[in-house]
Amino acid sequence: MRTSTLPQGEQAALLPGAHYSVPGLFLYSDLLYRCMDETEARFSYRLPIQYAYGSPKVRWNCGRLMLTEDYNDLGRIRAELAGAVTHGITPLLTFSAPDLTEEDLKDPMGNEILAIANETGGGVIVSSPLLRDHIRAHYPHLEVHASVILTAFTEERDLAYYEGLARDYDRYVLHPDDNFRLDLLAQLPKDKAEIIVNEPCGFHCPQRKEHYLSITLDQAALIEERGELTDFLDRCPYVPNKKQREMKERNIALDTDEVTALHQMGFSLFKLQGRLDIPYAFFFDLFRYSLESRVAFPAMYPPFCFDIRAHLKEKAKRRAQEKQR
């Protein structure tokens, strides 16, 4: 029977009891908080976002460096991290560059940001064991998460490999291809596992390692003003997603039935990748993976698009004003 009211409480959830790790820190965190407030107002259900990740422009970052706002002021960085904590979210710094050296660990900006995160409450996503050990030694209050980048550099991703990640890190991310290895998934330590739900690459993508390495090279070119950009995305057949318009094959983003099945297996933390600087695409995914599909999701996403449009207009206005100064 058709009902005239919206689902309330956990009836509005796609996966009751699940939590989410999302991008947007240092990029569109204000829009993320607005999304949580509006969802709670309509459904009496606050989106269970446990982590929000991102980074200012520093050498250690292996997120989408070229897409982030300029956060060169430590006061702004502190406010950004503290804002997440105020909203009940643990901020995660994407300090996941895989090629760091002992000399890189002396980077003053990176260490100052770690000190702020250590004070305000937060965590770090890493793929360098050197940086992991540095954080453990000097910033003991920080959570340390194993980046999905680690899995791109590993040939044998078996049970022993993931058990090692679970021992060495507070959280670990499964390689997206492994979301379909049901025998392996059944055995994994699930309390520390994160599942990426919206990966836009193809199955067994042969360029994943090259992609991550290209980001670290591009960071050096942009921050240190040396070398040229790799232009990797010009060669990648899958990213950005607009290249998939003509494809007949699907990428390896999970559908809601697949995510539900993984939740029923015992996985409870689901991660949305942050490759795109397109809030419309991100919030579409956030709502479809977190809200009940038949009523709550279609009731929430279209109205929120007007918030996204207002956010983008304000951002464009702010940038125009900055250029005039």
Coordinates of C-alpha atoms in Angstrom, one line a residue:
M1 CA 0.0 0.0 0.0
R2 CA 1.3 3.5 -0.9
T3 CA 2.1 5.7 2.1
S4 CA 2.0 9.5 2.0
T5 CA 4.8 10.0 4.6
L6 CA 8.5 9.7 4.3
P7 CA 10.3 6.8 6.2
Q8 CA 11.6 7.9 9.6
G9 CA 14.6 6.8 11.7
E10 CA 16.4 3.8 10.5
Q11 CA 13.6 3.0 8.1
A12 CA 15.2 5.7 5.9
A13 CA 18.6 3.9 5.9
L14 CA 19.7 1.6 3.2
L15 CA 22.0 -0.2 5.6
P16 CA 20.9 0.2 9.2
G17 CA 23.9 0.1 11.5
A18 CA 26.4 0.9 8.7
H19 CA 28.8 3.9 8.7
Y20 CA 30.5 5.8 5.9
S21 CA 33.9 7.3 5.1
V22 CA 33.6 10.1 2.6
P23 CA 35.7 12.7 0.7
G24 CA 35.0 16.5 1.0
L25 CA 37.4 17.6 3.8
F26 CA 39.1 20.8 2.6
L27 CA 36.8 20.8 -0.4
Y28 CA 33.1 21.0 0.3
S29 CA 32.8 20.1 4.0
D30 CA 30.2 22.8 4.6
L31 CA 28.0 21.2 1.9
L32 CA 28.5 17.8 3.6
Y33 CA 27.3 19.1 7.0
R34 CA 24.3 20.8 5.3
C35 CA 23.4 17.4 3.7
M36 CA 23.5 15.8 7.1
D37 CA 21.3 18.4 8.7
E38 CA 18.7 18.3 5.9
T39 CA 18.6 14.6 5.9
E40 CA 18.0 14.5 9.7
A41 CA 15.3 17.2 9.4
R42 CA 13.4 15.2 6.8
F43 CA 13.8 11.6 8.0
S44 CA 14.8 12.0 11.7
Y45 CA 17.9 10.1 10.6
R46 CA 21.4 11.6 10.6
L47 CA 23.6 10.2 8.0
P48 CA 26.2 8.0 9.9
I49 CA 29.3 9.6 8.4
Q50 CA 32.1 8.4 10.6
Y51 CA 35.1 9.8 8.6
A52 CA 35.6 12.6 6.2
Y53 CA 39.0 12.7 4.4
G54 CA 41.0 15.2 2.4
S55 CA 44.2 17.2 2.6
P56 CA 45.7 20.6 2.1
K57 CA 48.5 20.9 -0.5
V58 CA 51.4 19.2 1.1
R59 CA 54.1 16.8 -0.1
W60 CA 52.6 13.8 1.8
N61 CA 49.2 14.1 0.2
C62 CA 48.2 11.5 -2.4
G63 CA 44.6 12.6 -2.7
R64 CA 43.3 15.0 -5.4
L65 CA 45.8 17.7 -4.8
M66 CA 45.0 19.9 -7.8
L67 CA 41.3 20.0 -6.9
T68 CA 41.5 21.3 -3.3
E69 CA 41.1 24.8 -2.1
D70 CA 44.2 26.7 -0.9
Y71 CA 44.7 26.0 2.8
N72 CA 48.1 27.5 3.6
D73 CA 47.0 29.1 6.9
L74 CA 47.3 26.8 9.9
G75 CA 44.4 28.6 11.5
R76 CA 42.1 27.6 8.6
I77 CA 43.4 24.1 8.8
R78 CA 42.7 23.8 12.5
A79 CA 39.2 25.2 11.9
E80 CA 38.5 22.7 9.2
L81 CA 39.6 19.7 11.3
A82 CA 37.8 21.0 14.4
G83 CA 34.6 21.6 12.3
A84 CA 34.5 17.9 11.4
V85 CA 34.9 16.9 15.0
T86 CA 32.1 19.3 16.1
H87 CA 29.8 17.5 13.6
G88 CA 30.7 14.1 15.1
I89 CA 33.0 13.1 12.3
T90 CA 36.7 12.0 12.5
P91 CA 38.7 14.0 10.0
L92 CA 41.3 12.0 8.1
L93 CA 44.3 13.5 6.3
T94 CA 45.1 11.8 3.0
F95 CA 48.8 11.7 3.6
S96 CA 49.0 8.6 1.4
A97 CA 51.9 9.3 -0.9
P98 CA 53.7 5.9 -1.3
D99 CA 57.2 7.2 -2.2
L100 CA 58.2 9.1 1.0
T101 CA 61.8 9.1 2.2
E102 CA 63.3 9.8 5.7
E103 CA 64.0 13.3 4.5
D104 CA 60.4 13.9 3.5
L105 CA 59.3 13.1 7.1
K106 CA 61.0 16.4 8.1
D107 CA 58.5 18.4 6.1
P108 CA 57.5 21.2 8.5
M109 CA 54.0 21.8 7.1
G110 CA 53.1 18.2 7.2
N111 CA 54.3 17.9 10.8
E112 CA 52.5 21.0 11.9
I113 CA 49.2 19.7 10.4
L114 CA 49.8 16.3 12.2
A115 CA 50.2 18.2 15.4
I116 CA 47.0 20.0 14.9
A117 CA 45.1 16.8 14.1
N118 CA 46.7 15.1 17.1
E119 CA 45.3 17.9 19.3
T120 CA 41.8 18.3 17.8
G121 CA 41.1 14.6 17.2
G122 CA 41.6 12.9 13.9
G123 CA 43.5 10.4 11.8
V124 CA 45.7 9.9 8.8
I125 CA 45.5 7.7 5.7
V126 CA 48.9 6.4 4.7
S127 CA 50.5 4.0 2.3
S128 CA 54.1 4.6 3.5
P129 CA 55.3 2.4 6.5
L130 CA 57.8 5.2 7.2
L131 CA 55.1 7.7 7.7
R132 CA 53.0 5.2 9.7
D133 CA 55.9 4.7 12.1
H134 CA 56.6 8.4 12.3
I135 CA 53.1 9.1 13.3
R136 CA 53.0 6.3 15.8
A137 CA 56.1 7.7 17.4
H138 CA 55.3 11.4 17.5
Y139 CA 51.5 11.8 17.2
P140 CA 50.1 8.9 19.4
H141 CA 46.5 10.1 19.5
L142 CA 46.0 9.8 15.7
E143 CA 44.2 6.9 14.1
V144 CA 46.3 5.5 11.3
H145 CA 44.5 4.0 8.3
A146 CA 46.0 1.8 5.5
S147 CA 45.3 3.4 2.2
V148 CA 43.8 1.4 -0.7
I149 CA 47.0 2.5 -2.5
L150 CA 48.9 -0.2 -0.6
T151 CA 46.8 -2.8 -2.4
A152 CA 47.9 -1.5 -5.8
F153 CA 51.5 -2.4 -5.0
T154 CA 50.7 -5.9 -3.7
E155 CA 50.5 -9.0 -5.9
E156 CA 49.2 -11.5 -3.3
R157 CA 46.2 -10.1 -1.6
D158 CA 45.2 -13.2 0.4
L159 CA 43.8 -13.6 3.9
A160 CA 47.3 -13.4 5.5
Y161 CA 47.9 -10.0 3.7
Y162 CA 44.7 -8.5 5.0
E163 CA 45.2 -9.9 8.5
G164 CA 48.6 -8.1 8.5
L165 CA 47.0 -4.8 7.6
A166 CA 44.4 -5.4 10.4
R167 CA 47.3 -5.8 12.8
D168 CA 49.4 -2.9 11.7
Y169 CA 46.6 -0.3 11.1
D170 CA 43.5 1.0 12.8
R171 CA 41.6 0.5 9.5
Y172 CA 42.4 -1.0 6.2
V173 CA 40.7 -0.7 2.7
L174 CA 40.1 -3.6 0.5
H175 CA 41.2 -3.5 -3.1
P176 CA 38.0 -2.9 -5.1
D177 CA 38.5 -6.0 -7.2
D178 CA 38.4 -8.0 -3.9
N179 CA 34.8 -6.9 -3.3
F180 CA 33.8 -9.8 -5.5
R181 CA 35.9 -12.5 -4.0
L182 CA 33.3 -14.0 -1.7
D183 CA 35.4 -16.8 -0.3
L184 CA 38.0 -14.3 0.8
L185 CA 35.5 -11.8 2.1
A186 CA 33.9 -14.4 4.4
Q187 CA 37.3 -14.9 6.2
L188 CA 38.5 -11.3 6.5
P189 CA 38.7 -9.5 9.8
K190 CA 35.7 -7.2 9.3
D191 CA 35.8 -4.9 12.3
K192 CA 38.7 -2.9 10.7
A193 CA 37.7 -3.3 7.1
E194 CA 36.5 -0.6 4.7
I195 CA 34.7 -1.4 1.4
I196 CA 35.0 1.1 -1.5
V197 CA 31.5 1.2 -3.0
N198 CA 31.7 3.5 -6.0
E199 CA 35.0 2.7 -7.7
P200 CA 34.8 3.9 -11.4
C201 CA 37.6 1.8 -12.8
G202 CA 37.3 -1.4 -14.7
F203 CA 37.8 -4.9 -13.2
H204 CA 41.5 -5.7 -12.9
C205 CA 42.5 -2.2 -14.1
P206 CA 46.2 -2.6 -15.3
Q207 CA 46.9 1.1 -14.7
R208 CA 46.0 1.5 -11.0
K209 CA 49.6 1.6 -9.8
E210 CA 50.6 4.0 -12.5
H211 CA 47.6 6.3 -11.5
Y212 CA 48.7 6.6 -7.9
L213 CA 52.3 7.2 -8.9
S214 CA 51.3 9.9 -11.3
I215 CA 49.5 11.8 -8.4
T216 CA 52.7 11.9 -6.4
L217 CA 54.7 13.2 -9.4
D218 CA 52.0 15.8 -10.1
Q219 CA 52.2 16.9 -6.4
A220 CA 55.9 17.5 -6.7
A221 CA 55.4 19.5 -9.9
L222 CA 52.7 21.7 -8.3
I223 CA 54.1 22.2 -4.8
E224 CA 57.8 22.4 -5.6
E225 CA 57.4 23.9 -9.0
R226 CA 59.6 21.3 -10.7
G227 CA 58.9 19.0 -13.5
E228 CA 55.8 18.7 -15.7
L229 CA 52.4 17.2 -15.0
T230 CA 52.1 13.6 -16.0
D231 CA 48.7 14.2 -17.7
F232 CA 47.8 10.6 -16.7
L233 CA 44.1 11.3 -16.9
D234 CA 44.4 12.0 -20.6
R235 CA 45.5 8.4 -21.1
C236 CA 43.2 6.7 -18.6
P237 CA 40.2 5.1 -20.3
Y238 CA 37.9 5.2 -17.3
V239 CA 38.6 8.4 -15.3
P240 CA 37.0 10.9 -15.4
N241 CA 33.7 9.1 -15.7
K242 CA 32.6 11.0 -18.8
K243 CA 34.9 8.7 -20.8
Q244 CA 32.5 5.8 -20.0
R245 CA 29.6 7.3 -22.0
E246 CA 30.1 5.0 -24.9
M247 CA 31.0 1.9 -23.0
K248 CA 28.9 -1.3 -22.9
E249 CA 30.7 -2.8 -19.9
R250 CA 30.0 -1.6 -16.3
N251 CA 32.7 -0.3 -14.0
I252 CA 33.2 -2.0 -10.6
A253 CA 31.1 0.4 -8.6
L254 CA 28.7 -1.8 -6.5
D255 CA 25.0 -1.7 -6.9
T256 CA 22.8 -1.4 -3.8
D257 CA 22.1 -5.2 -3.8
E258 CA 25.8 -5.9 -3.8
V259 CA 26.4 -3.4 -1.0
T260 CA 23.5 -4.9 1.0
A261 CA 24.9 -8.4 0.6
L262 CA 28.3 -7.2 2.0
H263 CA 26.7 -5.5 4.9
Q264 CA 24.8 -8.8 5.7
M265 CA 28.2 -10.6 5.6
G266 CA 29.3 -8.3 8.5
F267 CA 31.0 -5.4 6.9
S268 CA 29.9 -2.1 8.4
L269 CA 32.2 0.7 7.1
F270 CA 31.7 1.8 3.5
K271 CA 33.9 4.3 1.7
L272 CA 33.1 6.6 -1.2
Q273 CA 36.1 7.4 -3.4
G274 CA 36.9 11.0 -4.0
R275 CA 38.3 11.1 -7.5
L276 CA 35.8 13.7 -8.7
D277 CA 35.5 17.4 -8.1
I278 CA 31.8 17.2 -9.0
P279 CA 29.6 17.5 -5.9
Y280 CA 26.5 16.5 -7.9
A281 CA 28.1 13.0 -8.6
F282 CA 29.4 12.6 -5.1
F283 CA 26.1 13.4 -3.3
F284 CA 24.2 11.2 -5.8
D285 CA 26.4 8.3 -4.6
L286 CA 26.2 9.3 -0.9
F287 CA 22.5 9.3 -0.9
R288 CA 22.0 6.2 -3.0
Y289 CA 24.4 4.1 -0.8
S290 CA 23.1 5.4 2.5
L291 CA 19.3 6.0 2.1
E292 CA 16.5 3.6 1.5
S293 CA 16.2 3.2 -2.3
R294 CA 12.5 3.4 -3.2
V295 CA 11.4 6.5 -1.3
A296 CA 14.1 8.2 0.8
F297 CA 16.8 8.5 -1.9
P298 CA 14.6 10.0 -4.6
A299 CA 13.0 12.3 -2.1
M300 CA 16.3 13.7 -0.9
Y301 CA 18.6 14.0 -3.9
P302 CA 16.7 16.3 -6.3
P303 CA 16.0 19.0 -3.7
F304 CA 19.6 18.9 -2.5
C305 CA 20.8 19.6 -6.0
F306 CA 19.7 23.2 -5.4
D307 CA 22.0 23.4 -2.3
I308 CA 24.8 22.1 -4.5
R309 CA 24.1 24.7 -7.2
A310 CA 24.0 27.5 -4.5
H311 CA 27.3 26.2 -3.1
L312 CA 29.0 26.2 -6.5
K313 CA 27.7 29.7 -7.3
E314 CA 29.1 31.0 -4.0
K315 CA 32.4 29.3 -4.6
A316 CA 32.7 30.9 -8.1
K317 CA 31.8 34.3 -6.7
R318 CA 34.4 33.9 -3.9
R319 CA 37.1 33.0 -6.4
A320 CA 36.2 35.9 -8.7
Q321 CA 36.5 38.3 -5.7
E322 CA 39.9 36.8 -4.8
K323 CA 41.2 37.4 -8.3
Q324 CA 40.2 41.0 -8.1
R325 CA 42.2 41.7 -5.0

